[in-house]
Every structure is written in structure tokens, then in C-alpha cells.
Coordinates of C-alpha atoms in Angstrom, one line a residue:
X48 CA 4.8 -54.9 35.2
X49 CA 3.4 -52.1 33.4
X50 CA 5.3 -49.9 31.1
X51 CA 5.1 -46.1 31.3
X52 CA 5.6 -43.8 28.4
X53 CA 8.6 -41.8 29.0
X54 CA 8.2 -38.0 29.0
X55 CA 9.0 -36.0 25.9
X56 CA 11.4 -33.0 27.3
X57 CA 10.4 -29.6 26.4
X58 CA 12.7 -28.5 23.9
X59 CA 11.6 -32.3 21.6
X60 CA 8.6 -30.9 21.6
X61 CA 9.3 -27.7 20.4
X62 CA 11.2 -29.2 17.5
X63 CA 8.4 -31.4 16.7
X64 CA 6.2 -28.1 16.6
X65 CA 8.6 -26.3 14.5
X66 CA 8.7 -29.2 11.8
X67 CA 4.9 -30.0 11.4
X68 CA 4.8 -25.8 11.2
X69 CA 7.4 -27.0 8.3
X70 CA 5.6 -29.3 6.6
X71 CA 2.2 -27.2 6.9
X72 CA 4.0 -24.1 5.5
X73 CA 5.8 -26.3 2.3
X74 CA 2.1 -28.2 1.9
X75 CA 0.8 -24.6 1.6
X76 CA 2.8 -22.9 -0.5
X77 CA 2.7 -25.9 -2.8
X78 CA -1.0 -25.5 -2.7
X79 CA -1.5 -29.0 -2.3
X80 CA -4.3 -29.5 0.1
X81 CA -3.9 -31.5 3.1
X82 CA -6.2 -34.1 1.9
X83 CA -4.3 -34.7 -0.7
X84 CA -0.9 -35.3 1.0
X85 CA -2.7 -37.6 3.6
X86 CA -3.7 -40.0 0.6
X87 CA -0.2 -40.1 -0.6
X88 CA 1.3 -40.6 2.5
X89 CA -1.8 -43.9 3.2
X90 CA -2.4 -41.9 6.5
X91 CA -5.8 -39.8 7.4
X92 CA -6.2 -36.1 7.4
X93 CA -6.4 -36.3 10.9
X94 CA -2.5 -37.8 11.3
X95 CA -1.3 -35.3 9.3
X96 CA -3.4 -32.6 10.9
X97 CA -1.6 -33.9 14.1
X98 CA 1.8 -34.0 12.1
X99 CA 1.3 -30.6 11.6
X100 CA 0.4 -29.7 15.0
X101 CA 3.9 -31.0 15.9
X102 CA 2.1 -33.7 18.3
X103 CA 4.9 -36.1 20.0
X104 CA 2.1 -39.2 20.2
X105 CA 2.6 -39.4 16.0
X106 CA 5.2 -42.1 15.3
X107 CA 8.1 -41.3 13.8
X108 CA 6.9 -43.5 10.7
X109 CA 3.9 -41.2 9.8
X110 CA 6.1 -38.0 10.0
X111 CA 8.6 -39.3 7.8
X112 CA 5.9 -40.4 5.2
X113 CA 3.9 -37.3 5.0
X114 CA 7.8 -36.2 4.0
X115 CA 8.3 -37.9 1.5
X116 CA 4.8 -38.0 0.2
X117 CA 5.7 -34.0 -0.4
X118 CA 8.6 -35.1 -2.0
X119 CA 6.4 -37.2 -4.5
X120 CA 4.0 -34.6 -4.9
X121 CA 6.8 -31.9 -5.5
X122 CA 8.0 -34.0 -8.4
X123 CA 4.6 -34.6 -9.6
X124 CA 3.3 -30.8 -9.7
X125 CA 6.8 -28.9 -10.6
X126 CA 4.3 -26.2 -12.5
X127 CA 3.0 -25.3 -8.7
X128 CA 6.9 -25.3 -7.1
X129 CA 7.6 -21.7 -6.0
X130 CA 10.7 -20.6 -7.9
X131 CA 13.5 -20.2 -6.0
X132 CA 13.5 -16.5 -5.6
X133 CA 10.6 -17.2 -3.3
X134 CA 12.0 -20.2 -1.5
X135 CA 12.6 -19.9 2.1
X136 CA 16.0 -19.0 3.4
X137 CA 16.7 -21.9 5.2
X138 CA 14.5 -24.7 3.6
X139 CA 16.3 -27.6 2.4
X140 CA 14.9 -29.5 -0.7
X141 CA 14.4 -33.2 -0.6
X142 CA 16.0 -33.2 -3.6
X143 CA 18.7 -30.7 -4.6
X144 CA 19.1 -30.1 -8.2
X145 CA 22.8 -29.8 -9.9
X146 CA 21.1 -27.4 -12.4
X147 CA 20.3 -25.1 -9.7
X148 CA 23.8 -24.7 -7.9
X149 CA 26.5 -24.1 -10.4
X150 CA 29.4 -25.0 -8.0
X151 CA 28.0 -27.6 -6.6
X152 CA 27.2 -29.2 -10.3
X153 CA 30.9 -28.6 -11.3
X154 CA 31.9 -30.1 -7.8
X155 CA 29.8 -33.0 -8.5
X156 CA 31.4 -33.9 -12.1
X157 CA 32.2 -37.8 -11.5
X158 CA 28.3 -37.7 -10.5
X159 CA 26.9 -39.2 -13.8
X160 CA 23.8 -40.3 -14.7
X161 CA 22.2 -38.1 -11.7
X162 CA 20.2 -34.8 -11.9
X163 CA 19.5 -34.3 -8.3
X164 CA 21.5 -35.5 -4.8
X165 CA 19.7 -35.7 -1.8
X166 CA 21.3 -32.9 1.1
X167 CA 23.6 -35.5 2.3
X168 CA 25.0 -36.2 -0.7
X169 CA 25.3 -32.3 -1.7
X170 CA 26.7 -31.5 1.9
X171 CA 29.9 -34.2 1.4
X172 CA 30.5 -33.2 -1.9
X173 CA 30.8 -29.2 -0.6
X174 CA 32.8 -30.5 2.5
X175 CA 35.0 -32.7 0.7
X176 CA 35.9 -30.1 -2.2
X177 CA 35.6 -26.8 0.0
X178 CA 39.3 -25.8 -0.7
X179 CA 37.7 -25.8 -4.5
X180 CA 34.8 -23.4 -3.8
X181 CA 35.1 -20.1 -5.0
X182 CA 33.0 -18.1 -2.3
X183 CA 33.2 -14.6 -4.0
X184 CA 31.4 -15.8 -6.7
X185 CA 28.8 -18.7 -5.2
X186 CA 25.8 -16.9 -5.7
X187 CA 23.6 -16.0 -2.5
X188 CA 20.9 -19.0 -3.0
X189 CA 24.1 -21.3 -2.8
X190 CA 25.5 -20.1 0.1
X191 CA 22.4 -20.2 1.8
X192 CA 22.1 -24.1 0.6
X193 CA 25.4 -24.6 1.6
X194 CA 25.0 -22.9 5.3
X195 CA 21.6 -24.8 5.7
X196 CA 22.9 -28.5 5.1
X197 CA 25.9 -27.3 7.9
X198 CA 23.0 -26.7 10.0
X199 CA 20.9 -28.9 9.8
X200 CA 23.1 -32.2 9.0
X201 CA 25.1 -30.7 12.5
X202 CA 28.3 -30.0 10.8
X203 CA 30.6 -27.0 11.3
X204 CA 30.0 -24.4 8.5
X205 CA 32.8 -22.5 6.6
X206 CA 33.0 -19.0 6.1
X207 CA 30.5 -18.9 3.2

């Protein structure tokens, strides 16, 4: 019998198009060229050019490499990282910096060793210690953090 590809519903594909417009748009204001990320993530410009495109016949595989080749290029070229006044509201970092976020780094003092969490990591330590957070005086950029990893990791957000 002969297997049939099942259809991707509409709003998957949307997704998919909003996250290769993502990773284009991070690629880009890194000003890493797209050549450049293919070779780290061992695909051709063509995959990622498809990534980009948001095109559902990718496997999941490539997208997450061309992620976390940007994640390896962000580390290697910090000097090219937009600062964070120019960050998108709404981007999450691969890696989130303690140094950055003043509540969370005093939220994450039994932490040691560690410089950076990854968003999961930063979500549960906000969630866990909310009753600790002092909202009036989390700065903008850390509310915005906070809100995004709600968001995006699909829990419910606090009044931030």
C-alpha cells in the first residue's frame, strides 16, 4: 500500500512562515550571511533559503540546526550582536544571560557555575519564585523577557 503525506493545515503553515521570517530577520540583523549559517548548520544555502521561506517539506531536523547554528554563530561574533536596546520585543535568546536580567540573576542565586540559562530554565526560575519578583522595579527589557517565555513556552503570564 502506498503511503500518502498527510496535509499540513493552514495555520502550521503559517507558523512555519512566521519562524523562517524569524530566523531570516535574527540571520540579518546579525549580519551573518546566509552562506555562512548553511555551513555551520552542514545543510546547503538552498535548505536554509527554504527554512526561511517557512516551507513545511524541510524536516524538522534542518530547522532546528540552522537554530542552533545561530546560536553558535551568536556566541562566536558577540562584537556583531545588536545591544539590547535594539532587540526585538518579543525575541527570545537562545541563551539568556543572568548579567542582563537583574531579578532574574538574584532569583537564580543557587545557580553556580552558570552565566547563561536557556528560556526554560529562566521561565521556571521566574514561575517558581514569582511571589519574590518585585514588578515595580523589573525593568521593561525584563518584563518583556519574562512575558515572552509565558508565551511562547504556553504558560499563563502574571501581571508583569
Amino acid at each position: 500500500m502506498e503511503s500518502t503525506t498527510p496535509g499540513i493545515h493552514p495555520p502550521t503553515v503559517t507558523r512555519l512562515q512566521t519562524l523562517g521570517a524569524q530566523i531570516r530577520a535574527h540571520r540579518k540583523t546579525l549580519g551573518i550571511s546566509a552562506t555562512v549559517v548553511a555551513e555551520a548548520a552542514g545543510m546547503s544555502r538552498i535548505t536554509l533559503h527554504r527554512i526561511e521561506k517557512g516551507a513545511p517539506s524541510v524536516t524538522m531536523g534542518a530547522y532546528c540546526n540552522a537554530l542552533e547554528a545561530l546560536g553558535l554563530v551568536l556566541k562566536a561574533t558577540t562584537d556583531t550582536m545588536p545591544s539590547r536596546e535594539h532587540a526585538h520585543k518579543g525575541w527570545i535568546p537562545a541563551r539568556i544571560a543572568l548579567a542582563d536580567y537583574p531579578q532574574l540573576r538574584q532569583l537564580a542565586w543557587q545557580v553556580h557555575g552558570m552565566d547563561t540559562l536557556t528560556p526554560r530554565e529562566a521561565l521556571d526560575i521566574y514561575e517558581r519564585n514569582a511571589r519574590h519578583i518585585d514588578t515595580q522595579t523589573m525593568g521593561e527589557d525584563e518584563q518583556d523577557l519574562w512575558q515572552s517565555l509565558s508565551l511562547a513556552l504556553d504558560t499563563p503570564t502574571h501581571d508583569v
